[in-house]
Tab-separated table of C-alpha atoms in Angstrom:
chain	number	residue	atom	x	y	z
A	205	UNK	CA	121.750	79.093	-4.628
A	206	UNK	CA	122.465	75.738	-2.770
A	207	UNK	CA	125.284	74.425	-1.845
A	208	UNK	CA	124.899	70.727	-1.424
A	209	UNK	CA	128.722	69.893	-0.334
A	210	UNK	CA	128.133	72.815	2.671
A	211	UNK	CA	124.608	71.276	3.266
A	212	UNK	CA	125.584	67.626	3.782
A	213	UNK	CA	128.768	69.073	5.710
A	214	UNK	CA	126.741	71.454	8.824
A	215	UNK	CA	124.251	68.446	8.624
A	216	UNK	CA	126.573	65.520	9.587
A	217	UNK	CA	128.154	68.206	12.136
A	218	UNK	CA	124.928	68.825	13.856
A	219	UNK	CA	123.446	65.292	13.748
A	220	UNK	CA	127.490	63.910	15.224
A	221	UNK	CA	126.845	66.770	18.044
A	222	UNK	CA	123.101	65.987	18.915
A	223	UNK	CA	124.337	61.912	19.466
A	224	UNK	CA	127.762	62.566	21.093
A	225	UNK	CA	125.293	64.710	23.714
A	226	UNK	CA	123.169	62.187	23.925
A	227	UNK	CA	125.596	58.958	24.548
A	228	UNK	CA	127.416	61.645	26.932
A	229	UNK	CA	123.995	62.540	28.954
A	230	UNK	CA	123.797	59.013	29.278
A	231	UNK	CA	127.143	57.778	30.756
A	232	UNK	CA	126.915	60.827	32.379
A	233	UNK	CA	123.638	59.526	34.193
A	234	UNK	CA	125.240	56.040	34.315
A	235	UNK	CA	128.165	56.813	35.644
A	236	UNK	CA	128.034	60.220	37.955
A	237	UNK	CA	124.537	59.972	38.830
A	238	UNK	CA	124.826	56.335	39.508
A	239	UNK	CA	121.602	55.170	37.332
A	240	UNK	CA	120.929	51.694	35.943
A	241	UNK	CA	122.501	50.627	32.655
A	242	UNK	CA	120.761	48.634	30.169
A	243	UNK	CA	122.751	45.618	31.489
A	244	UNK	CA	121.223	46.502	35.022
A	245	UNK	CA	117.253	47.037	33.924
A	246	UNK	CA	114.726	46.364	31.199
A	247	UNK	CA	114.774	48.076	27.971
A	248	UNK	CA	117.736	50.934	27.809
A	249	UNK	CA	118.120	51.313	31.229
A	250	UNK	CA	117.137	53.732	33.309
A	251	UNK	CA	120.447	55.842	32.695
A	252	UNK	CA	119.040	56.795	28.806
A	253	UNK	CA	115.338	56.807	29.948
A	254	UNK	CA	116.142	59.853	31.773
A	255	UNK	CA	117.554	61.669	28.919
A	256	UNK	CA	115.121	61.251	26.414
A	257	UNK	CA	112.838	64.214	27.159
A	258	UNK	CA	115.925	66.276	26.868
A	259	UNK	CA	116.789	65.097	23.303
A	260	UNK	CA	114.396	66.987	21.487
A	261	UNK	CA	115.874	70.232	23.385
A	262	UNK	CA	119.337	69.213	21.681
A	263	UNK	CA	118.052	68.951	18.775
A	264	UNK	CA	115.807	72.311	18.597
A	265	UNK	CA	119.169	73.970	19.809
A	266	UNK	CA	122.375	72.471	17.769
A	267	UNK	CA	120.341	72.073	14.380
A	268	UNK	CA	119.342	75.615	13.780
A	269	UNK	CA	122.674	76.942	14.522
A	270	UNK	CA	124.151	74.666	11.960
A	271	UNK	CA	121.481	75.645	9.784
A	272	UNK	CA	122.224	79.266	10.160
A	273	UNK	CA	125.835	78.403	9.874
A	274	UNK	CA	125.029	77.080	6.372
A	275	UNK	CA	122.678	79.651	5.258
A	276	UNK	CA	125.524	82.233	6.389
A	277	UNK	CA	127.507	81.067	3.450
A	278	UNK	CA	125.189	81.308	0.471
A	279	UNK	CA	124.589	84.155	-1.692
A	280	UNK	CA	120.890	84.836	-0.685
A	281	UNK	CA	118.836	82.244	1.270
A	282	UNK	CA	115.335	82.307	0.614
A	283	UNK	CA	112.381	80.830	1.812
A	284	UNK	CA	112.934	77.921	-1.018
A	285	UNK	CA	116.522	77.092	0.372
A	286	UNK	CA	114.756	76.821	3.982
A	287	UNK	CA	112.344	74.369	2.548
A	288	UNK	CA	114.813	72.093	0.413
A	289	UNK	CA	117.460	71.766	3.752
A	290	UNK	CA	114.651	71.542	5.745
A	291	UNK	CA	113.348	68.468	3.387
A	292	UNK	CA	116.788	66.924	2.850
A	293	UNK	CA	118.035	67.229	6.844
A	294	UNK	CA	115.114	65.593	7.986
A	295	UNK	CA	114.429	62.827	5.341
A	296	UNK	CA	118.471	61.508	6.146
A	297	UNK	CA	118.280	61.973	9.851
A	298	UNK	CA	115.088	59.255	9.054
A	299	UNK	CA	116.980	56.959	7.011
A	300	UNK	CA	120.250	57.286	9.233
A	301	UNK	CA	118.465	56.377	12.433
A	302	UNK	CA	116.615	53.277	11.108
A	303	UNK	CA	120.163	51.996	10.003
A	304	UNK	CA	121.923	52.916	12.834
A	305	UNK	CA	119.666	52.538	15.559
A	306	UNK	CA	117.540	49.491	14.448
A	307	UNK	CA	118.928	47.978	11.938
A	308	UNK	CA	122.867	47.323	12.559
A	309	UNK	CA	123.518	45.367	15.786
A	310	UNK	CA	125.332	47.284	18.623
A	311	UNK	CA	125.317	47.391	22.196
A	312	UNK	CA	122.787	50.606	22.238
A	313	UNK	CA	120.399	49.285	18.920
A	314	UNK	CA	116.558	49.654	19.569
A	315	UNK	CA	113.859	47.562	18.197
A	316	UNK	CA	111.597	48.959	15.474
A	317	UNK	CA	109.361	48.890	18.674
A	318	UNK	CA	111.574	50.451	21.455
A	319	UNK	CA	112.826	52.684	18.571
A	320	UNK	CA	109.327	54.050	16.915
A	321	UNK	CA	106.757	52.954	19.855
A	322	UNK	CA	108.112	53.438	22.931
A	323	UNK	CA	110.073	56.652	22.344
A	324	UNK	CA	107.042	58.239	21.152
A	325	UNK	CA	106.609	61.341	21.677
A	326	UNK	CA	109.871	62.012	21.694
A	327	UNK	CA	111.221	60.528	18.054
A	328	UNK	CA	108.353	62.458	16.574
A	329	UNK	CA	109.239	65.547	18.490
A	330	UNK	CA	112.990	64.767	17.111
A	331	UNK	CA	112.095	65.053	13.696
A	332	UNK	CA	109.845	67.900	13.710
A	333	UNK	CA	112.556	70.211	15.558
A	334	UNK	CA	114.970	68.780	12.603
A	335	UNK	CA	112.670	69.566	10.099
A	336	UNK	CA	111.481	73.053	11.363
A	337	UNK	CA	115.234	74.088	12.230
A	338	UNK	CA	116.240	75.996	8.641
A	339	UNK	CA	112.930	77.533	9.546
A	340	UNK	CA	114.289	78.652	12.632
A	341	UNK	CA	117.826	79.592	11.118
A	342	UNK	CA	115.856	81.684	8.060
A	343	UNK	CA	113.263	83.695	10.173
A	344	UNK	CA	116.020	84.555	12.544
A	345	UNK	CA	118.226	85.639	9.823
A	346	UNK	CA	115.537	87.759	8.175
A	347	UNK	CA	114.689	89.201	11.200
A	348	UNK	CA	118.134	89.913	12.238
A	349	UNK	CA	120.296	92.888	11.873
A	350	UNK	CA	123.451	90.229	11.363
């Protein structure tokens, strides 16, 4: 059995961790590593340029455990329940980042371009750890003595 108040709860947890990493990498590169902003070069400066090969690695990491986390409080998780977080975790994380990444205005928003072009692989790459991660979470759970 699902539940969808646990399932919206360990998703919102793992997407808030995957961008507070992310922003943090960043000013992290900005800051301590001393690398150009996005007020100092073209595009998103070469401070967030650096990270993005590492996003997909946050994302393959924090989203299963959350996953797991979830699937650790239902009464049996089957292959079904895999496939219906898997389908719902990925299909918001899609809608979320158009709206908050491209469509509302803030200092860090992408264009459609800079947002679905130009962080190619690694948006693709994105998703498909998202989507495979209650995958992950339900092979290692039927696998595991826990």
């Amino acid at each position: 059995m699902k539940n969808t108040g646990a399932l919206i709860l360990w998703y919102i947890a793992a997407y808030v961790i995957v961008t507070a990493i992310g922003v943090l990498h960043t000013i992290f590169n900005i800051t301590v590593l001393h690398m150009k902003s996005m007020k100092e070069s073209e595009g998103m400066g070469e401070g967030y340029e650096k990270t993005k090969p590492w996003h997909v690695l946050y994302n393959i990491i924090v989203f299963p455990v959350f996953a797991y986390i979830y699937f650790s409080g239902l009464s049996s998780v089957t292959w079904e329940a895999a496939a219906f977080t898997s389908f719902v975790w990925g299909t918001i994380t899609i809608i979320l980042d158009v709206f908050g990444w491209v469509l509302i205005k803030h200092p860090w928003s992408l264009t459609f371009k800079q947002f679905y072009v130009e962080y190619q692989p690694w948006i693709t790459l994105i998703y498909a750890a998202i989507y495979s991660s209650p995958f992950i979470a339900f092979g290692i759970m039927k696998v595991s003595l826990f």
